[in-house]
mmCIF file of C-alpha atoms in Angstrom:
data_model
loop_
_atom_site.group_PDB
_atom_site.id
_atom_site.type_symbol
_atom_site.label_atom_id
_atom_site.label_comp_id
_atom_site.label_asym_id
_atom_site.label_seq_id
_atom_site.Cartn_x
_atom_site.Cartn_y
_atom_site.Cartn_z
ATOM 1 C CA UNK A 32 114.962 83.978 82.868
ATOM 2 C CA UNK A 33 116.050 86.696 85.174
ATOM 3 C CA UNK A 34 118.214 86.337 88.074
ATOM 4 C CA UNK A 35 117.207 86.125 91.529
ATOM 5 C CA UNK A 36 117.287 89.702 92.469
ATOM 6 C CA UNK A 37 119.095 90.073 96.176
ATOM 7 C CA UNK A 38 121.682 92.151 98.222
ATOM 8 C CA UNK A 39 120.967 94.546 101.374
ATOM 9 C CA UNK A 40 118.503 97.012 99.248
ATOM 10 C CA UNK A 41 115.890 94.168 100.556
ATOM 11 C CA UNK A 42 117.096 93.611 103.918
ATOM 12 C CA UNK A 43 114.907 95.667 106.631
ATOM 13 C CA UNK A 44 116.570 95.502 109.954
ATOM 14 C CA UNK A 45 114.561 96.837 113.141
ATOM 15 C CA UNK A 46 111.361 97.218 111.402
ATOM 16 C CA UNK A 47 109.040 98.908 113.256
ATOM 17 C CA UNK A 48 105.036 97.936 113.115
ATOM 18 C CA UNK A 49 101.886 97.261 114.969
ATOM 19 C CA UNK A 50 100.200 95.046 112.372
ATOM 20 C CA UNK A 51 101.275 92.691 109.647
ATOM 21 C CA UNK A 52 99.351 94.816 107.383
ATOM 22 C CA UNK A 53 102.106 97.770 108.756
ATOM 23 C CA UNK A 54 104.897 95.404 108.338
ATOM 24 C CA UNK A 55 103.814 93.917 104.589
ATOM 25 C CA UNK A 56 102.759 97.286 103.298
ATOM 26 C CA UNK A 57 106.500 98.705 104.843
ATOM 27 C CA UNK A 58 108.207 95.649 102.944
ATOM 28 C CA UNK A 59 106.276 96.126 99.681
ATOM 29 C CA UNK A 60 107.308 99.630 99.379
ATOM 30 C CA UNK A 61 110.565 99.219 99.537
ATOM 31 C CA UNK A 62 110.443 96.799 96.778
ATOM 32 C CA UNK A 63 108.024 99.090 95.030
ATOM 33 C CA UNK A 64 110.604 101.867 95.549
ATOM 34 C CA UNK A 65 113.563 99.946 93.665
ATOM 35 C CA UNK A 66 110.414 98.986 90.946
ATOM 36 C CA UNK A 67 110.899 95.249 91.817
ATOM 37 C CA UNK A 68 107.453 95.017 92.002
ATOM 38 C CA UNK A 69 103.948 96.476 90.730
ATOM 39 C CA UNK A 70 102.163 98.754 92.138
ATOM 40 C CA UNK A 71 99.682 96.247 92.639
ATOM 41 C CA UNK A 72 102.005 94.097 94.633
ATOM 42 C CA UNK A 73 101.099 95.662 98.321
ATOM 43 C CA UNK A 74 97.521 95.287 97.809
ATOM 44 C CA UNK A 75 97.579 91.920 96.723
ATOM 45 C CA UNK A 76 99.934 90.509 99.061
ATOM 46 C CA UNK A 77 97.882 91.651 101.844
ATOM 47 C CA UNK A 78 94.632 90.608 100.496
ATOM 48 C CA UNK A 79 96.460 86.627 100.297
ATOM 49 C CA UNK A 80 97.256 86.997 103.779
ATOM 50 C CA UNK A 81 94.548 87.647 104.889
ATOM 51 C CA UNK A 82 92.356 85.035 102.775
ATOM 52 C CA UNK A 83 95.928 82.301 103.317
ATOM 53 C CA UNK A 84 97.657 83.011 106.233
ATOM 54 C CA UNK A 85 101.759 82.785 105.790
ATOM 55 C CA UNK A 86 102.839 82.429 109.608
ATOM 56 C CA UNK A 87 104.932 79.052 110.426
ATOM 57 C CA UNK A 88 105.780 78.199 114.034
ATOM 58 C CA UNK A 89 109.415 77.388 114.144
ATOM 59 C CA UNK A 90 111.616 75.670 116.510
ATOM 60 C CA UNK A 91 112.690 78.929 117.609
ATOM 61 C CA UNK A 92 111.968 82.342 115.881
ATOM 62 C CA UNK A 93 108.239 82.517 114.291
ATOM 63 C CA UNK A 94 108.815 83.534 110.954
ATOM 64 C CA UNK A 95 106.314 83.941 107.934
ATOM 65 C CA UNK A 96 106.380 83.644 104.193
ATOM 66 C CA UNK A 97 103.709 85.788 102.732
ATOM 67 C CA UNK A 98 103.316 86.137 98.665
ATOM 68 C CA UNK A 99 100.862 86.476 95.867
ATOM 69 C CA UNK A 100 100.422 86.137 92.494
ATOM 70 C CA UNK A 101 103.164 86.614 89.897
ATOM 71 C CA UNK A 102 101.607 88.864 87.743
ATOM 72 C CA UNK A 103 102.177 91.539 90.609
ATOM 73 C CA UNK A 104 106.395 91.039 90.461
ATOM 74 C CA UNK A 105 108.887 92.756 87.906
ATOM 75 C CA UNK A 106 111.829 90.528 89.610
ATOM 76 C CA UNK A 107 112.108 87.901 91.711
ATOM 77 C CA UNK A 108 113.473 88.554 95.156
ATOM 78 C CA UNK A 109 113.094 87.645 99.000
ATOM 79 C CA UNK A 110 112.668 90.705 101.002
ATOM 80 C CA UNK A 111 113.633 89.923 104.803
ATOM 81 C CA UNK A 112 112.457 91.737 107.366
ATOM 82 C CA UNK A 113 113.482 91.539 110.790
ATOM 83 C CA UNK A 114 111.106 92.963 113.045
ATOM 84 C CA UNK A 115 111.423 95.374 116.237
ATOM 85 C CA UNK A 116 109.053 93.758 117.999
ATOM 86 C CA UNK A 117 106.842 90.557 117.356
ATOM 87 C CA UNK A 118 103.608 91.353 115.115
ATOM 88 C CA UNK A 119 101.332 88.395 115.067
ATOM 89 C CA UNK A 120 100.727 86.779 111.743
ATOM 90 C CA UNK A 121 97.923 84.211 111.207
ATOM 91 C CA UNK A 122 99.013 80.426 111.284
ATOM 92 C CA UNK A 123 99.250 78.676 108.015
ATOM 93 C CA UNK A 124 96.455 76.353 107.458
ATOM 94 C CA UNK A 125 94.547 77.660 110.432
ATOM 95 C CA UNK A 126 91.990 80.209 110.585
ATOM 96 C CA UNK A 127 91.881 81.117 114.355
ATOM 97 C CA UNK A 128 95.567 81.088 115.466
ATOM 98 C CA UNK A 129 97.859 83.552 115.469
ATOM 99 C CA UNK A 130 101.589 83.198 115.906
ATOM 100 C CA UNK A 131 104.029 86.317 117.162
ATOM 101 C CA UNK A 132 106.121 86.891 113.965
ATOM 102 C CA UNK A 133 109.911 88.369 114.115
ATOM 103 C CA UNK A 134 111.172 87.811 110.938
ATOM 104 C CA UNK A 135 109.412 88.016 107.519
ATOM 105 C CA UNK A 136 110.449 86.674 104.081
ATOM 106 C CA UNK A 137 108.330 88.439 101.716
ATOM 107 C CA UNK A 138 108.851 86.067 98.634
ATOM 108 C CA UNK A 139 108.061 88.039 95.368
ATOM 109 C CA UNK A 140 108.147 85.353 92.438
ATOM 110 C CA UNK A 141 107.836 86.055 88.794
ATOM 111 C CA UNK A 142 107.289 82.519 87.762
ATOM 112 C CA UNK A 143 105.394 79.720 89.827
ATOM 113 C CA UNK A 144 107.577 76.868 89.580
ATOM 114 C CA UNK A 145 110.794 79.281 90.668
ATOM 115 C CA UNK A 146 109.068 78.823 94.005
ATOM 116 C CA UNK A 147 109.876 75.216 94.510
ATOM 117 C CA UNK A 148 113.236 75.283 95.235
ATOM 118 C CA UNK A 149 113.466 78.263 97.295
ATOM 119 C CA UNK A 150 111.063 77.358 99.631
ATOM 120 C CA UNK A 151 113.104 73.670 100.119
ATOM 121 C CA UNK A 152 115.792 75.603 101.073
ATOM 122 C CA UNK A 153 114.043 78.158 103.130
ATOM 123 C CA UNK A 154 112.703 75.425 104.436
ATOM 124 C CA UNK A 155 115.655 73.841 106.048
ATOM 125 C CA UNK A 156 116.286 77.960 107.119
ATOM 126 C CA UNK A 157 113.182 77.576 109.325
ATOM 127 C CA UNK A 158 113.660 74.379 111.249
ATOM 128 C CA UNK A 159 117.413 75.337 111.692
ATOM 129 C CA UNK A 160 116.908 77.519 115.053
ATOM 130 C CA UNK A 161 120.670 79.024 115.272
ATOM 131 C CA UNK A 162 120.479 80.206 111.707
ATOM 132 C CA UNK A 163 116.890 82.122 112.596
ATOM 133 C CA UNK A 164 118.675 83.485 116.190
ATOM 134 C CA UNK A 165 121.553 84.536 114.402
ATOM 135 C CA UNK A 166 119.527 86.269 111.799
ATOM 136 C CA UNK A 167 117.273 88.228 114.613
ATOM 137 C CA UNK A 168 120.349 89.694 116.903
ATOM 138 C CA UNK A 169 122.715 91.054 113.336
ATOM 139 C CA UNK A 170 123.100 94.277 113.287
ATOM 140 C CA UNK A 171 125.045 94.065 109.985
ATOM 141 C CA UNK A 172 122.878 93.730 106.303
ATOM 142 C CA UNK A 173 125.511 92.701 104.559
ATOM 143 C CA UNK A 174 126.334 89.267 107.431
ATOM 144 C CA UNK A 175 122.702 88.461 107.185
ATOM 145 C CA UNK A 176 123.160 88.400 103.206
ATOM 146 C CA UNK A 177 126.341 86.523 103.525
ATOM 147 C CA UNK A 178 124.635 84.404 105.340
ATOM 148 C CA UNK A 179 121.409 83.831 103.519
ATOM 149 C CA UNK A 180 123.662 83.630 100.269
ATOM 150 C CA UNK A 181 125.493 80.737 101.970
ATOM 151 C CA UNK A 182 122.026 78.907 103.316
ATOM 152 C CA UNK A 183 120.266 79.486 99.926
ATOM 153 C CA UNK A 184 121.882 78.222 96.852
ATOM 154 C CA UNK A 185 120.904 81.289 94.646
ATOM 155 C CA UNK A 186 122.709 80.052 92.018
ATOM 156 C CA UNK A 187 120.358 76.744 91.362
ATOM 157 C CA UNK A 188 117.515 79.055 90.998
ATOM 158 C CA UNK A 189 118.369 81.097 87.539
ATOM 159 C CA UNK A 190 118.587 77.815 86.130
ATOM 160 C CA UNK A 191 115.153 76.408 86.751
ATOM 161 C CA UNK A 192 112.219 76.636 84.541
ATOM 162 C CA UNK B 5 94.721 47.768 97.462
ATOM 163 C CA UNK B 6 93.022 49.622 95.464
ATOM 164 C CA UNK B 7 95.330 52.888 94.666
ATOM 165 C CA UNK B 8 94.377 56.044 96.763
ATOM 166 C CA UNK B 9 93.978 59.174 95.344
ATOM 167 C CA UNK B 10 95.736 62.067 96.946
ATOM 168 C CA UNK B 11 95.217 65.751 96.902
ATOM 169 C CA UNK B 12 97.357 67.859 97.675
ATOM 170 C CA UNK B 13 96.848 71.689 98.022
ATOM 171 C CA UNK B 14 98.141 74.912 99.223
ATOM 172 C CA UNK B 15 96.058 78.178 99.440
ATOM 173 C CA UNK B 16 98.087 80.029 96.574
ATOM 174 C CA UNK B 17 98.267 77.083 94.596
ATOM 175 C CA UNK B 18 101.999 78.761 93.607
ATOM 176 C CA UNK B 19 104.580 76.779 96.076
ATOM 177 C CA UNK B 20 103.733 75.182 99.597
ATOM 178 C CA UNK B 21 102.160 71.953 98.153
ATOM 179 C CA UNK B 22 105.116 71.123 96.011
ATOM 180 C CA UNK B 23 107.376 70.728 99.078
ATOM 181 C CA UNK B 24 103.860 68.688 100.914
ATOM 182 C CA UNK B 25 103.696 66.572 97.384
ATOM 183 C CA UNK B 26 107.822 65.638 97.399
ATOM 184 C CA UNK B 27 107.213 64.732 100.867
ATOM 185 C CA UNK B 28 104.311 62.142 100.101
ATOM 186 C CA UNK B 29 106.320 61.007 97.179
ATOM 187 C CA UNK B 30 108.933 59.866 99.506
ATOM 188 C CA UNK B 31 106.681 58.324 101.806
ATOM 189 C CA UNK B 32 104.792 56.221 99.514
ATOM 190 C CA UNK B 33 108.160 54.991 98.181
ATOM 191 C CA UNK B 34 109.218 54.223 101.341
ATOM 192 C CA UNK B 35 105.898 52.255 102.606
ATOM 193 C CA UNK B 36 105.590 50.770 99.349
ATOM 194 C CA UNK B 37 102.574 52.370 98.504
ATOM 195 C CA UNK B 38 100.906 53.315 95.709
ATOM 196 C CA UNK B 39 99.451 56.355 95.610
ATOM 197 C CA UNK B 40 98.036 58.749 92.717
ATOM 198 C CA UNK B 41 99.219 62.045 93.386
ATOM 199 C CA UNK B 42 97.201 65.058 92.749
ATOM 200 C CA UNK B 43 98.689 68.540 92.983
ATOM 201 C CA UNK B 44 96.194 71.529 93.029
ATOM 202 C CA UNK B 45 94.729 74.569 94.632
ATOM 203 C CA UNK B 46 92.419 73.912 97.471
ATOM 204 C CA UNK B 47 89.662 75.959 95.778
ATOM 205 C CA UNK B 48 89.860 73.109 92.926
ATOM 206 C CA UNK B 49 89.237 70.089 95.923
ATOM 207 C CA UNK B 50 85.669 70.384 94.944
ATOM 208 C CA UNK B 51 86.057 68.788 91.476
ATOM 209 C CA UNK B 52 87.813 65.816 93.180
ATOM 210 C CA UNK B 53 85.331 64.586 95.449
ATOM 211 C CA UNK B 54 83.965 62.146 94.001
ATOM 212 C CA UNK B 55 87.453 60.083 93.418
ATOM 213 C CA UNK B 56 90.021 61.435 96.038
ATOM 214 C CA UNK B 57 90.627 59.141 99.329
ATOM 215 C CA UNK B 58 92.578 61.925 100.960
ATOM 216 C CA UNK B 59 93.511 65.943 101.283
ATOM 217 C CA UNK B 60 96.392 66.576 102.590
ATOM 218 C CA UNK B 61 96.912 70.568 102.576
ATOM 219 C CA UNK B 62 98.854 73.549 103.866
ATOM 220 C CA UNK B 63 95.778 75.747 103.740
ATOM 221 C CA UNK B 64 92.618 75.984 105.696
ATOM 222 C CA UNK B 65 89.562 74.567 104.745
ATOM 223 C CA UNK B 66 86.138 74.915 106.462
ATOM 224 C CA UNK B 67 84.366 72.240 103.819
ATOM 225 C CA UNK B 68 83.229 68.884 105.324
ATOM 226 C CA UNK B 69 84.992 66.516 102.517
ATOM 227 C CA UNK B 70 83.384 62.893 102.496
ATOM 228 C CA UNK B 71 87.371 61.788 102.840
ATOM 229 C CA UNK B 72 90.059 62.726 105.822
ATOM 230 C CA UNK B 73 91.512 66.286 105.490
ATOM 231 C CA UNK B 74 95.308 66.448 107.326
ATOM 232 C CA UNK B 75 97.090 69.868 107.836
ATOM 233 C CA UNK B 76 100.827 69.199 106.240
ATOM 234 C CA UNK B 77 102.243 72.434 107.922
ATOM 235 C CA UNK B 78 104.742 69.857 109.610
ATOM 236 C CA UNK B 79 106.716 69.638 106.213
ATOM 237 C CA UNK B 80 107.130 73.264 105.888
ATOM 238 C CA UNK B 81 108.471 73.952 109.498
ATOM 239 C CA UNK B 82 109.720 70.554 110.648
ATOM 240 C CA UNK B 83 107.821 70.467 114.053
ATOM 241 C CA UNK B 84 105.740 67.127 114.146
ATOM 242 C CA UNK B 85 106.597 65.915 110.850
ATOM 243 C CA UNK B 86 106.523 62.311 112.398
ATOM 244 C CA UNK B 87 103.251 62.572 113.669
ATOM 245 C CA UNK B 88 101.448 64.103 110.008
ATOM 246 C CA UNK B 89 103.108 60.720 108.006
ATOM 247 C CA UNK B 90 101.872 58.582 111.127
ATOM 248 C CA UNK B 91 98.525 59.648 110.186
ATOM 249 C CA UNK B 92 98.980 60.257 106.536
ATOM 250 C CA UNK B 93 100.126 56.462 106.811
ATOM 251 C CA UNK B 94 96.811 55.417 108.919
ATOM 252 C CA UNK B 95 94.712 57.061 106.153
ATOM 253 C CA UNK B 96 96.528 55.690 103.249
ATOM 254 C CA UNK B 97 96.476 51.986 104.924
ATOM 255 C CA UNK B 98 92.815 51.969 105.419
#
C-alpha cells in the first residue's frame, strides 16, 4: 500500500475563486500537475459535489471535504486549500443550503476503507476552532503542514487495509 | 424489543457513514440497545425498506421512507451531536 502522499506541493494558500467549481477544478490541477491524480479526477469530483454536497458548518471556519471515486486517484493525498475569499459550498446532507467555505480539503483516496481514519481525525480538525483559525491566517506552507502532520497521525494510515 | 434495523448511509458510499456507524455503535452500547447495523450507500436504501426501522444518513434524500430518516451531519462537525442521539434514541426506543 502506498504512503499517504503530503508536503506543501498540495498546500494552496490565498486561492483565488468565484465558484467551488473554480476552486475544485484549481485544486485538481495541481494534483493533476504532480500526476497524483487522473485526468478524470476534476470532472468527477465536481460532478459528486454537485450530486453530494461536501460543505460542513464548523464551530468556526466553514470548511468542506469534497471527493470521488477511487478509480480517479494515482496516490492518496489531502490537498488543502485555503481560500481568498469565502466561496459557498452546498451543505452536506442538504439540498438547498449553502454554507460560505474558506478552507477546502480535497481528499483524493486510492482505497475506500483508507478513508475511515482520516476523516476521524479530520474530524476532530473541524470541531477544533483554533486549529481551523490558525490554519486560515498562516502565511507559511510548511507551519500549516507541521501542523496538519501533528493533528493527523499520517503514520496510522499506511498501515491500514 | 424486537431488534431495530439501522441504515446507515453516506452519498459516496466511500467514508462519511463509517464515522455516523462508529458513532451508533457507541450509542447502542451505551443505552443498552440492540441494534442491527447496516452500512450502505443511500442509493441502496431502497432494497431495505421492507426491514429497516431507521436511516440515519449524511446525505440528502428526497424519498418518503415508510421509517424516520435523521441527518447525522452532527457527527462529522460536532455541532448538535447531542440533539441527533436524543432523537436517534427516541426512534430506536419506540
Amino acid at each position: 500500500m502506498s504512503e499517504i502522499y503530503f508536503n506543501e506541493s498540495v498546500i494552496l494558500l490565498g486561492v483565488e475563486a468565484n465558484t467551488k467549481e473554480d476552486v475544485l477544478d484549481q485544486m485538481g490541477r495541481n494534483l493533476e500537475k504532480q500526476a497524483l491524480v487522473k485526468d478524470s479526477f476534476i470532472q468527477a469530483i465536481i460532478a459528486r459535489e454537485k450530486e453530494y454536497a461536501t460543505g460542513l458548518p464548523t464551530a468556526g471556519v466553514a470548511v468542506a471535504i469534497p471527493h470521488t471515486d477511487v478509480e480517479h486517484v494515482n496516490r492518496k493525498t489531502i490537498s488543502m486549500g485555503i481560500l481568498k475569499n469565502t466561496v459557498d459550498f452546498g451543505v452536506m446532507g442538504d439540498d438547498k443550503e449553502t454554507i460560505p467555505v474558506q478552507i477546502v480539503f480535497m481528499l483524493a483516496m486510492d482505497e475506500a476503507h483508507s478513508q475511515l481514519s482520516l476523516l476521524q481525525q479530520l474530524m476532530k480538525v473541524f470541531q477544533n476552532e483554533d486549529v481551523l483559525v490558525s490554519i486560515l491566517n498562516e502565511k507559511n506552507k510548511t507551519s500549516i503542514r507541521k501542523l496538519m502532520e501533528e493533528k493527523l497521525d499520517f503514520g496510522a494510515l499506511e498501515g491500514e487495509k | 424489543m424486537a431488534k431495530k434495523q439501522v441504515l446507515v448511509a453516506c452519498g459516496a458510499g466511500i467514508a462519511t457513514s463509517t464515522v455516523v456507524n462508529g458513532a451508533i455503535e457507541e450509542m447502542a452500547k451505551e443505552h443498552n440497545l440492540d441494534v442491527d447495523l447496516a452500512q450502505i450507500k443511500i442509493a441502496e436504501v431502497g432494497s431495505y425498506v421492507d426491514t429497516a426501522d431507521l436511516l440515519v444518513t449524511t446525505a440528502m434524500t428526497q424519498k418518503d421512507y415508510p421509517f424516520p430518516v435523521i441527518n447525522a451531519r452532527s457527527f462529522l462537525t460536532g455541532i448538535g451531536t447531542e440533539d441527533t442521539k436524543k432523537e436517534i434514541l427516541t426512534a430506536l426506543q419506540k
